[in-house]
Coordinates of C-alpha atoms in Angstrom, one line a residue:
Chain A
M1 CA -68.7 -49.3 -39.8
K2 CA -66.6 -52.2 -38.7
V3 CA -64.5 -51.7 -35.5
L4 CA -61.1 -53.4 -36.1
S5 CA -59.5 -52.3 -32.8
Q6 CA -59.9 -49.7 -30.0
S7 CA -57.4 -48.9 -27.3
T8 CA -57.4 -46.2 -24.7
A9 CA -54.5 -43.8 -25.1
F10 CA -53.7 -40.5 -23.3
G11 CA -57.2 -40.5 -21.9
G12 CA -58.8 -40.7 -25.4
M13 CA -59.4 -43.6 -27.8
Q14 CA -57.3 -44.8 -30.7
G15 CA -59.4 -46.9 -33.0
V16 CA -59.1 -48.6 -36.4
Y17 CA -62.2 -49.0 -38.5
S18 CA -63.2 -50.1 -41.9
H19 CA -66.2 -49.5 -44.2
E20 CA -67.3 -50.3 -47.8
S21 CA -66.2 -47.4 -49.9
E22 CA -68.3 -46.4 -52.9
A23 CA -65.6 -44.1 -54.3
C24 CA -62.9 -46.8 -54.2
Q25 CA -65.2 -49.9 -54.7
C26 CA -63.5 -51.8 -51.9
E27 CA -63.3 -52.0 -48.2
M28 CA -61.3 -49.1 -46.8
T29 CA -59.5 -49.0 -43.4
F30 CA -58.8 -45.8 -41.5
A31 CA -57.6 -44.8 -38.0
V32 CA -59.3 -42.2 -35.7
F33 CA -58.0 -40.8 -32.5
V34 CA -60.6 -39.2 -30.3
P35 CA -59.4 -37.0 -27.5
P36 CA -61.0 -37.0 -24.1
Q37 CA -62.6 -33.6 -24.8
A38 CA -64.9 -35.3 -27.3
I39 CA -66.9 -36.7 -24.4
R40 CA -68.1 -33.2 -23.6
E41 CA -68.4 -31.6 -27.0
P42 CA -67.7 -32.0 -30.7
C43 CA -64.0 -31.4 -31.4
P44 CA -62.1 -30.1 -34.4
V45 CA -60.6 -32.6 -36.8
V46 CA -57.2 -32.7 -38.4
W47 CA -56.7 -35.1 -41.4
Y48 CA -53.4 -36.8 -41.8
L49 CA -52.5 -38.1 -45.2
S50 CA -49.6 -40.6 -45.4
G51 CA -46.9 -41.1 -47.9
L52 CA -45.9 -43.8 -50.4
T53 CA -46.0 -47.4 -49.2
C54 CA -47.9 -46.4 -46.0
T55 CA -51.3 -47.5 -44.7
H56 CA -53.3 -45.8 -41.9
A57 CA -51.0 -47.6 -39.4
N58 CA -47.6 -45.9 -40.0
V59 CA -48.5 -42.6 -38.5
M60 CA -50.7 -44.3 -35.9
D61 CA -47.7 -46.4 -34.7
K62 CA -44.9 -43.9 -35.2
G63 CA -46.3 -40.4 -35.5
E64 CA -46.5 -39.7 -31.8
Y65 CA -49.6 -37.4 -32.2
R66 CA -51.8 -38.7 -29.4
R67 CA -50.3 -36.9 -26.4
M68 CA -50.6 -33.4 -28.0
A69 CA -53.9 -34.2 -29.7
A70 CA -55.3 -35.2 -26.3
E71 CA -53.9 -32.0 -24.8
L72 CA -55.3 -29.7 -27.6
G73 CA -58.6 -31.6 -28.0
L74 CA -58.1 -32.6 -31.7
I75 CA -59.6 -35.6 -33.5
I76 CA -57.0 -37.1 -35.8
V77 CA -58.2 -39.1 -38.8
C78 CA -55.7 -41.1 -40.8
P79 CA -57.0 -42.6 -44.1
D80 CA -55.2 -45.3 -46.1
T81 CA -53.1 -44.2 -49.1
S82 CA -54.9 -46.3 -51.8
P83 CA -57.7 -48.8 -52.4
R84 CA -56.9 -52.3 -51.3
G85 CA -57.9 -55.9 -51.9
N86 CA -57.5 -58.6 -54.5
D87 CA -59.8 -57.0 -57.0
V88 CA -57.8 -53.7 -57.1
P89 CA -55.2 -53.4 -59.9
D90 CA -51.6 -53.0 -58.8
E91 CA -48.0 -53.0 -60.0
L92 CA -46.4 -55.4 -57.6
T93 CA -42.8 -54.4 -58.2
N94 CA -43.4 -50.7 -58.3
W95 CA -43.9 -49.0 -55.0
Q96 CA -44.7 -45.7 -56.7
M97 CA -47.8 -47.0 -58.4
G98 CA -51.0 -48.8 -57.4
K99 CA -51.5 -50.0 -53.8
G100 CA -49.9 -47.7 -51.3
A101 CA -49.5 -45.0 -54.0
G102 CA -52.9 -43.5 -54.6
F103 CA -51.5 -39.9 -54.8
Y104 CA -54.9 -38.6 -53.7
V105 CA -56.1 -38.2 -57.3
D106 CA -59.2 -39.4 -59.1
A107 CA -57.8 -41.7 -61.8
T108 CA -59.3 -41.3 -65.2
E109 CA -57.4 -44.1 -67.0
T110 CA -58.1 -47.8 -67.4
P111 CA -57.6 -50.0 -65.3
W112 CA -57.1 -47.5 -62.4
S113 CA -60.2 -45.4 -62.7
T114 CA -62.6 -47.9 -61.1
N115 CA -60.9 -47.9 -57.7
F116 CA -58.2 -45.2 -57.5
R117 CA -60.5 -42.3 -56.6
M118 CA -58.7 -41.2 -53.5
Y119 CA -59.4 -37.5 -54.0
T120 CA -63.2 -38.1 -53.9
Y121 CA -62.7 -40.6 -51.1
V122 CA -60.6 -38.4 -48.8
T123 CA -62.5 -35.1 -49.5
E124 CA -66.1 -36.4 -49.7
E125 CA -66.9 -40.0 -48.8
L126 CA -64.7 -40.4 -45.7
P127 CA -65.6 -36.9 -44.2
A128 CA -69.3 -37.7 -44.6
F129 CA -68.8 -41.1 -43.1
V130 CA -66.7 -40.1 -40.0
S131 CA -69.0 -37.2 -39.3
Q132 CA -71.8 -39.6 -38.8
H133 CA -69.8 -41.8 -36.4
F134 CA -67.7 -39.4 -34.3
R135 CA -68.3 -36.2 -32.5
I136 CA -66.6 -33.9 -35.0
D137 CA -67.1 -30.2 -35.4
M138 CA -66.9 -30.2 -39.2
S139 CA -66.8 -26.4 -39.3
R140 CA -63.2 -26.8 -37.9
Q141 CA -61.1 -28.9 -40.1
G142 CA -57.3 -28.9 -40.7
I143 CA -55.3 -31.1 -43.0
F144 CA -51.6 -32.3 -43.0
G145 CA -49.5 -35.1 -44.3
H146 CA -46.1 -36.5 -45.2
S147 CA -44.4 -36.7 -48.6
M148 CA -47.1 -37.9 -51.0
G149 CA -49.6 -37.1 -48.2
G150 CA -48.1 -33.6 -47.9
H151 CA -48.8 -33.2 -51.6
G152 CA -52.3 -34.5 -50.9
A153 CA -52.9 -32.1 -48.0
M154 CA -51.6 -29.0 -49.8
T155 CA -53.6 -29.7 -53.0
I156 CA -56.7 -30.5 -51.1
A157 CA -56.4 -27.3 -49.0
L158 CA -55.7 -25.2 -52.1
K159 CA -58.8 -26.6 -53.8
N160 CA -61.0 -26.3 -50.7
P161 CA -60.0 -23.2 -48.9
D162 CA -63.5 -22.7 -47.5
R163 CA -63.5 -26.1 -45.9
F164 CA -60.1 -26.2 -44.2
R165 CA -58.8 -23.6 -41.8
S166 CA -55.2 -24.9 -41.6
C167 CA -52.7 -26.9 -43.6
S168 CA -49.2 -28.1 -42.9
A169 CA -46.8 -30.7 -44.4
F170 CA -43.8 -32.8 -43.5
A171 CA -41.5 -33.1 -46.5
P172 CA -44.2 -32.7 -49.1
I173 CA -44.0 -33.4 -52.8
V174 CA -44.8 -29.8 -53.9
E175 CA -44.7 -30.4 -57.7
P176 CA -45.6 -34.0 -58.5
S177 CA -46.0 -33.2 -62.2
T178 CA -42.2 -33.0 -62.5
A179 CA -40.9 -35.1 -59.5
D180 CA -39.2 -38.3 -60.5
W181 CA -41.4 -40.6 -58.3
S182 CA -44.8 -39.2 -59.4
V183 CA -44.6 -38.6 -63.1
G184 CA -45.0 -42.2 -63.9
A185 CA -48.0 -42.6 -61.7
F186 CA -49.6 -39.4 -63.0
E187 CA -49.3 -40.7 -66.6
K188 CA -51.0 -43.9 -65.7
Y189 CA -53.7 -42.5 -63.4
L190 CA -54.4 -39.3 -65.4
G191 CA -53.3 -39.9 -69.0
D192 CA -50.9 -38.1 -71.3
D193 CA -52.6 -34.8 -71.3
R194 CA -50.7 -33.0 -68.6
S195 CA -53.2 -30.1 -68.3
S196 CA -55.3 -32.6 -66.3
W197 CA -52.4 -33.0 -63.8
R198 CA -52.4 -29.4 -62.8
Q199 CA -55.4 -29.8 -60.3
Y200 CA -53.2 -32.3 -58.3
D201 CA -50.0 -30.2 -58.3
A202 CA -49.6 -27.6 -55.5
C203 CA -47.3 -25.4 -57.6
A204 CA -49.5 -25.6 -60.7
L205 CA -52.6 -24.9 -58.6
V206 CA -51.1 -21.7 -57.3
N207 CA -50.0 -20.7 -60.7
D208 CA -53.5 -21.3 -61.9
G209 CA -55.0 -19.0 -59.2
A210 CA -55.8 -21.3 -56.3
R211 CA -55.2 -19.7 -52.9
F212 CA -54.9 -20.8 -49.3
P213 CA -53.8 -18.3 -46.6
E214 CA -50.8 -20.0 -45.1
F215 CA -48.8 -23.2 -45.0
L216 CA -46.3 -24.7 -42.6
I217 CA -43.7 -27.0 -44.1
D218 CA -41.0 -28.8 -42.3
Q219 CA -38.2 -30.4 -44.4
G220 CA -35.1 -32.4 -43.4
K221 CA -31.9 -31.5 -45.1
A222 CA -30.7 -35.0 -44.9
D223 CA -33.8 -36.3 -46.7
A224 CA -32.6 -38.6 -49.5
Y225 CA -35.6 -37.4 -51.7
L226 CA -35.1 -33.7 -51.2
E227 CA -33.5 -32.9 -54.6
T228 CA -35.4 -35.2 -56.9
G229 CA -38.8 -35.6 -55.3
L230 CA -39.6 -32.9 -52.8
R231 CA -38.0 -29.6 -53.7
P232 CA -39.9 -27.2 -51.4
W233 CA -38.2 -24.2 -53.0
L234 CA -40.4 -24.7 -56.0
F235 CA -43.4 -23.9 -53.9
E236 CA -41.6 -21.0 -52.3
E237 CA -41.1 -19.7 -55.8
A238 CA -44.7 -20.4 -56.9
I239 CA -46.3 -18.4 -54.1
K240 CA -44.2 -15.2 -54.7
G241 CA -46.6 -12.3 -55.1
T242 CA -49.7 -14.4 -54.3
G243 CA -50.2 -13.3 -50.7
I244 CA -49.9 -17.0 -49.6
E245 CA -47.8 -17.1 -46.5
L246 CA -45.3 -20.0 -46.1
T247 CA -43.4 -21.0 -43.0
L248 CA -40.7 -23.2 -44.5
R249 CA -38.3 -24.7 -42.0
M250 CA -35.2 -26.6 -43.3
H251 CA -33.7 -28.9 -40.6
E252 CA -30.1 -30.0 -40.6
R253 CA -29.5 -33.8 -40.2
Y254 CA -33.2 -34.8 -40.4
D255 CA -34.2 -37.5 -42.9
H256 CA -37.5 -38.6 -44.5
S257 CA -38.5 -41.0 -41.7
Y258 CA -41.1 -40.9 -38.9
F259 CA -38.2 -40.1 -36.6
F260 CA -38.3 -36.7 -38.3
I261 CA -42.1 -36.5 -38.4
S262 CA -42.5 -37.3 -34.7
T263 CA -39.9 -34.7 -33.7
F264 CA -42.0 -31.9 -35.2
M265 CA -45.5 -33.4 -34.7
D266 CA -46.2 -31.3 -31.6
E267 CA -45.6 -28.1 -33.4
H268 CA -47.8 -29.1 -36.4
L269 CA -50.6 -29.9 -34.1
K270 CA -50.3 -26.6 -32.3
W271 CA -50.2 -24.9 -35.7
H272 CA -53.6 -26.5 -36.5
A273 CA -55.1 -25.9 -33.0
D274 CA -54.2 -22.2 -33.2
R275 CA -56.2 -21.9 -36.3
L276 CA -59.1 -24.2 -35.4
S277 CA -60.0 -22.9 -32.0
Chain B
M1 CA -20.5 -53.0 -34.1
K2 CA -22.6 -52.9 -37.3
V3 CA -24.6 -49.8 -37.9
L4 CA -28.0 -50.9 -39.3
S5 CA -29.6 -47.4 -39.3
Q6 CA -29.3 -44.0 -37.7
S7 CA -31.8 -41.2 -37.8
T8 CA -31.9 -37.8 -36.1
A9 CA -34.8 -37.5 -33.8
F10 CA -35.6 -34.8 -31.2
G11 CA -32.1 -33.4 -31.6
G12 CA -30.6 -36.7 -30.7
M13 CA -29.9 -39.9 -32.6
Q14 CA -32.0 -43.1 -32.8
G15 CA -29.8 -45.9 -34.1
V16 CA -30.1 -49.6 -34.6
Y17 CA -27.0 -51.7 -34.3
S18 CA -25.9 -55.4 -34.3
H19 CA -22.9 -57.3 -33.0
E20 CA -21.8 -60.9 -32.6
S21 CA -22.9 -62.1 -29.2
E22 CA -20.8 -64.5 -27.3
A23 CA -23.5 -65.1 -24.7
C24 CA -26.1 -65.9 -27.3
Q25 CA -23.9 -67.4 -30.0
C26 CA -25.5 -65.4 -32.7
E27 CA -25.8 -61.9 -34.1
M28 CA -27.9 -59.7 -31.8
T29 CA -29.6 -56.5 -32.8
F30 CA -30.4 -53.6 -30.4
A31 CA -31.5 -50.0 -30.5
V32 CA -29.9 -47.0 -28.8
F33 CA -31.3 -43.5 -28.5
V34 CA -28.6 -40.9 -27.7
P35 CA -30.0 -37.5 -26.5
P36 CA -28.4 -34.3 -27.5
Q37 CA -26.8 -33.8 -24.1
A38 CA -24.4 -36.7 -24.9
I39 CA -22.5 -34.4 -27.2
R40 CA -21.3 -32.5 -24.1
E41 CA -21.0 -35.2 -21.5
P42 CA -21.7 -38.9 -20.7
C43 CA -25.4 -39.4 -19.9
P44 CA -27.2 -41.9 -17.7
V45 CA -28.7 -44.9 -19.4
V46 CA -32.1 -46.6 -19.0
W47 CA -32.5 -50.1 -20.3
Y48 CA -35.9 -51.0 -21.8
L49 CA -36.7 -54.7 -21.9
S50 CA -39.5 -55.7 -24.3
G51 CA -42.3 -58.3 -24.0
L52 CA -43.2 -61.5 -25.7
T53 CA -43.1 -61.5 -29.5
C54 CA -41.2 -58.2 -29.6
T55 CA -37.8 -57.2 -31.0
H56 CA -35.8 -54.0 -30.3
A57 CA -38.2 -52.3 -32.8
N58 CA -41.5 -52.3 -31.0
V59 CA -40.7 -49.8 -28.4
M60 CA -38.5 -47.9 -30.8
D61 CA -41.5 -47.4 -33.1
K62 CA -44.3 -47.2 -30.7
G63 CA -42.9 -46.4 -27.2
E64 CA -42.7 -42.6 -27.7
Y65 CA -39.7 -42.2 -25.5
R66 CA -37.5 -39.9 -27.5
R67 CA -39.1 -36.6 -26.8
M68 CA -38.8 -37.0 -23.0
A69 CA -35.5 -38.8 -23.1
A70 CA -34.1 -35.9 -25.1
E71 CA -35.5 -33.4 -22.6
L72 CA -34.1 -35.3 -19.6
G73 CA -30.8 -36.3 -21.2
L74 CA -31.3 -40.1 -21.0
I75 CA -29.7 -42.7 -23.2
I76 CA -32.3 -45.5 -23.9
V77 CA -31.0 -48.9 -24.9
C78 CA -33.5 -51.5 -26.2
P79 CA -32.2 -55.1 -26.6
D80 CA -33.9 -57.8 -28.5
T81 CA -36.0 -60.4 -26.5
S82 CA -34.1 -63.5 -27.6
P83 CA -31.4 -64.9 -29.7
R84 CA -32.1 -64.9 -33.5
G85 CA -31.1 -66.7 -36.6
N86 CA -31.5 -70.0 -38.5
D87 CA -29.2 -71.9 -36.1
V88 CA -31.2 -70.9 -33.0
P89 CA -33.8 -73.4 -31.8
D90 CA -37.4 -72.4 -31.7
E91 CA -41.0 -73.5 -31.4
L92 CA -42.6 -72.0 -34.4
T93 CA -46.2 -72.3 -33.4
N94 CA -45.6 -71.3 -29.7
W95 CA -45.2 -67.5 -29.2
Q96 CA -44.4 -68.1 -25.5
M97 CA -41.2 -70.1 -26.2
G98 CA -38.1 -69.7 -28.2
K99 CA -37.5 -66.7 -30.5
G100 CA -39.2 -63.6 -29.1
A101 CA -39.6 -65.3 -25.7
G102 CA -36.2 -65.4 -24.0
F103 CA -37.7 -64.4 -20.6
Y104 CA -34.3 -62.9 -19.7
V105 CA -33.0 -66.2 -18.2
D106 CA -29.9 -68.2 -18.8
A107 CA -31.3 -71.5 -20.0
T108 CA -29.7 -74.7 -18.6
E109 CA -31.6 -77.3 -20.6
T110 CA -30.9 -78.8 -24.1
P111 CA -31.4 -77.5 -26.8
W112 CA -31.9 -74.0 -25.4
S113 CA -28.8 -73.5 -23.2
T114 CA -26.4 -72.8 -26.1
N115 CA -28.2 -69.6 -27.3
F116 CA -30.8 -68.6 -24.7
R117 CA -28.6 -66.8 -22.3
M118 CA -30.4 -63.5 -22.2
Y119 CA -29.7 -62.9 -18.5
T120 CA -26.0 -62.8 -19.1
Y121 CA -26.4 -61.0 -22.4
V122 CA -28.5 -58.2 -21.0
T123 CA -26.7 -57.8 -17.7
E124 CA -23.1 -58.4 -18.8
E125 CA -22.3 -58.6 -22.5
L126 CA -24.4 -55.8 -23.9
P127 CA -23.6 -53.3 -21.1
A128 CA -19.9 -53.9 -21.6
F129 CA -20.4 -53.5 -25.4
V130 CA -22.5 -50.4 -25.4
S131 CA -20.3 -48.7 -22.8
Q132 CA -17.5 -48.9 -25.3
H133 CA -19.4 -47.4 -28.2
F134 CA -21.6 -44.7 -26.6
R135 CA -21.0 -41.9 -24.1
I136 CA -22.7 -43.6 -21.1
D137 CA -22.2 -42.8 -17.5
M138 CA -22.4 -46.4 -16.3
S139 CA -22.6 -45.3 -12.7
R140 CA -26.1 -44.1 -13.4
Q141 CA -28.3 -46.9 -14.8
G142 CA -32.0 -47.5 -14.6
I143 CA -34.0 -50.4 -16.0
F144 CA -37.6 -50.8 -17.1
G145 CA -39.7 -53.0 -19.4
H146 CA -43.1 -54.3 -20.4
S147 CA -44.8 -57.6 -19.5
M148 CA -42.1 -60.2 -20.0
G149 CA -39.6 -57.3 -20.1
G150 CA -41.1 -55.9 -16.9
H151 CA -40.4 -59.3 -15.3
G152 CA -36.9 -59.0 -16.7
A153 CA -36.4 -55.5 -15.4
M154 CA -37.7 -56.3 -11.9
T155 CA -35.7 -59.5 -11.4
I156 CA -32.5 -57.9 -12.8
A157 CA -32.9 -54.9 -10.4
L158 CA -33.5 -57.2 -7.4
K159 CA -30.4 -59.2 -8.3
N160 CA -28.2 -56.1 -9.0
P161 CA -29.3 -53.4 -6.6
D162 CA -25.8 -51.9 -6.6
R163 CA -25.8 -51.5 -10.3
F164 CA -29.2 -50.0 -10.9
R165 CA -30.6 -46.8 -9.2
S166 CA -34.1 -47.1 -10.6
C167 CA -36.6 -49.7 -11.8
S168 CA -40.1 -49.5 -13.2
A169 CA -42.4 -51.6 -15.2
F170 CA -45.5 -51.5 -17.5
A171 CA -47.8 -54.5 -16.8
P172 CA -45.0 -56.8 -15.6
I173 CA -45.3 -60.5 -15.1
V174 CA -44.4 -60.5 -11.4
E175 CA -44.5 -64.2 -10.7
P176 CA -43.6 -66.1 -13.9
S177 CA -43.1 -69.3 -12.0
T178 CA -46.9 -69.6 -11.7
A179 CA -48.2 -67.5 -14.6
D180 CA -49.9 -69.4 -17.4
W181 CA -47.7 -68.0 -20.2
S182 CA -44.3 -68.6 -18.6
V183 CA -44.5 -71.9 -16.7
G184 CA -44.0 -73.9 -20.0
A185 CA -41.0 -71.8 -21.0
F186 CA -39.4 -72.0 -17.6
E187 CA -39.8 -75.8 -17.6
K188 CA -38.1 -76.0 -21.0
Y189 CA -35.4 -73.4 -20.3
L190 CA -34.6 -74.3 -16.7
G191 CA -35.8 -77.8 -16.1
D192 CA -38.2 -79.4 -13.7
D193 CA -36.4 -78.4 -10.5
R194 CA -38.5 -75.3 -9.6
S195 CA -36.0 -74.1 -7.1
S196 CA -33.8 -72.9 -10.0
W197 CA -36.7 -70.8 -11.2
R198 CA -36.8 -68.6 -8.1
Q199 CA -33.8 -66.4 -9.3
Y200 CA -36.0 -65.3 -12.2
D201 CA -39.2 -64.6 -10.3
A202 CA -39.7 -61.2 -8.7
C203 CA -42.0 -62.5 -5.9
A204 CA -39.7 -65.5 -5.1
L205 CA -36.6 -63.3 -5.1
V206 CA -38.2 -61.0 -2.6
N207 CA -39.3 -63.9 -0.5
D208 CA -35.7 -65.2 -0.6
G209 CA -34.3 -61.9 0.6
A210 CA -33.5 -59.9 -2.5
R211 CA -34.1 -56.2 -2.0
F212 CA -34.4 -53.1 -4.2
P213 CA -35.5 -49.8 -2.7
E214 CA -38.6 -48.9 -4.8
F215 CA -40.6 -49.8 -7.9
L216 CA -43.1 -48.0 -10.1
I217 CA -45.6 -50.3 -11.8
D218 CA -48.4 -49.1 -14.1
Q219 CA -51.0 -51.6 -15.0
G220 CA -54.1 -51.3 -17.2
K221 CA -57.4 -52.7 -15.8
A222 CA -58.6 -53.6 -19.3
D223 CA -55.4 -55.7 -19.9
A224 CA -56.6 -59.1 -21.1
Y225 CA -53.6 -60.8 -19.3
L226 CA -54.1 -59.2 -16.0
E227 CA -55.7 -62.1 -14.1
T228 CA -53.8 -65.0 -15.6
G229 CA -50.4 -63.6 -16.4
L230 CA -49.6 -60.4 -14.7
R231 CA -51.3 -60.2 -11.2
P232 CA -49.3 -57.2 -9.7
W233 CA -51.1 -57.8 -6.4
L234 CA -48.8 -60.8 -5.9
F235 CA -45.9 -58.5 -5.8
E236 CA -47.7 -56.1 -3.6
E237 CA -48.3 -59.0 -1.2
A238 CA -44.6 -60.3 -1.5
I239 CA -43.1 -57.0 -0.4
K240 CA -45.1 -56.5 2.7
G241 CA -42.8 -55.9 5.6
T242 CA -39.7 -55.9 3.5
G243 CA -39.2 -52.1 3.3
I244 CA -39.4 -52.2 -0.5
E245 CA -41.6 -49.3 -1.7
L246 CA -44.1 -49.9 -4.5
T247 CA -46.0 -47.3 -6.4
L248 CA -48.6 -49.4 -8.1
R249 CA -51.1 -47.6 -10.3
M250 CA -54.1 -49.4 -11.8
H251 CA -55.6 -47.6 -14.8
E252 CA -59.2 -48.0 -15.9
R253 CA -59.8 -48.8 -19.6
Y254 CA -56.1 -49.3 -20.5
D255 CA -55.0 -52.5 -22.2
H256 CA -51.7 -54.3 -22.7
S257 CA -50.7 -52.4 -25.9
Y258 CA -48.2 -49.8 -26.7
F259 CA -51.1 -47.3 -26.6
F260 CA -51.0 -47.9 -22.9
I261 CA -47.2 -47.9 -22.6
S262 CA -46.7 -44.6 -24.6
T263 CA -49.4 -42.9 -22.4
F264 CA -47.3 -43.4 -19.3
M265 CA -43.8 -43.4 -20.9
D266 CA -43.1 -39.8 -19.9
E267 CA -43.8 -40.5 -16.2
H268 CA -41.6 -43.5 -16.2
L269 CA -38.7 -41.6 -17.8
K270 CA -39.1 -38.9 -15.2
W271 CA -39.2 -41.5 -12.4
H272 CA -35.8 -42.8 -13.7
A273 CA -34.3 -39.3 -14.3
D274 CA -35.2 -38.3 -10.7
R275 CA -33.2 -41.2 -9.4
L276 CA -30.3 -40.9 -11.9
S277 CA -29.4 -37.3 -11.7

């Protein structure tokens, strides 16, 4: 593990690290906040998955999670959103594909399938790696994210209900198979056979029988992507009769930015802490 | 006033604006957070001055001031650190001079004196401008800042004790006339006659009779600039016998970054609110 930076914050430690990823066949960077409680005992972890165009740094800089994570004793791990480096394929003029747009899937199509294996990276390789380097109680894991990362968090929770005890999302893409900013990427990463897309689509997963006890979703009503990309009402519809509980809060005047995310960050961290402790 | 962006945050509004500055002879950008209380009544304002290499955006993104400012009902105004634009002189390879390094002085030397009039901009032009566009109670003003901006806040408070009711600083440069990263800039902005530097040096101002009732300073002990640039003990020494009160807190393990600033932001805002309400 390469240490790129470490700074004391709120009595804990915000670090940025990198390692050689086998899943993604490149060097991957991630951020970890360790609360002061981890000096005494292993702490629960909450994974934060970021949205399109982001790296590990956006939420680290703008998410305002450290104060409450230090108070609640939560480790926060923030992976990157895609493989990186000169050898990784990309579409330079398309922010919805390639670097910064991994969509937390394992690509099956050429040329993407060599590096774009973010599902395996986030659910297997990185957890195994960080559990070796930080004092994490891996029996207590939560996951959340924003937009594309909200999609990632929800699909990963639905597919791994035994591993995660809590899941929440800020403005998630709930049905990427039909959202305008993800269909193109899904075609290129996963191919034309749309049945293979269903494992990465929260609504389709629920329809196919996947279950997770409860979700918290916050969504701004002034979010420019609400109608074409996010559409949380589709998930509300999908869970009807399934026993899945959804706390969906629609907020007047809030947009898609980190100003929105940071406003509700404390409540999300409390949501996770309540279910992890 | 040009509106560059506005986002709802913590029930208030974080905006970025620009205007044509007469003092700086260029377009200047600044950020304003307006708390929800401003809907009902004019609110006190706290000015935040940033450090070397920063713009208005660093503290807006990483300072984590909105939650507490919304709770306390404080307007936060964050100016840029220098004039900007292609017509403004600069030293491209020197981050301690020119753009991003205005040092909150009114330059008297060629070629800097046309644009680098940040003292007049921050103390006169911008206050007059924002008071026209936001619901500010200008009888209740506080000022704080980081590093070069801590120097700015302290010197401005010392020179304008009737205007400001509160002043605090994160890791301020307390004696820029002798600190290694400011002497070169002072020579170029203000000339060789060091007596003209004293009006922009907190320690010299106090020695020359300037007074402000009390200061809060937080300083990290792991700050790489502590010994050569910051040296808060010089200010501690300067105020002896003056009646000026100083709360100087030295923090183990904290560095010069916004991880440090954000950790103590809440306490600084409470310091100001206590003195403004």
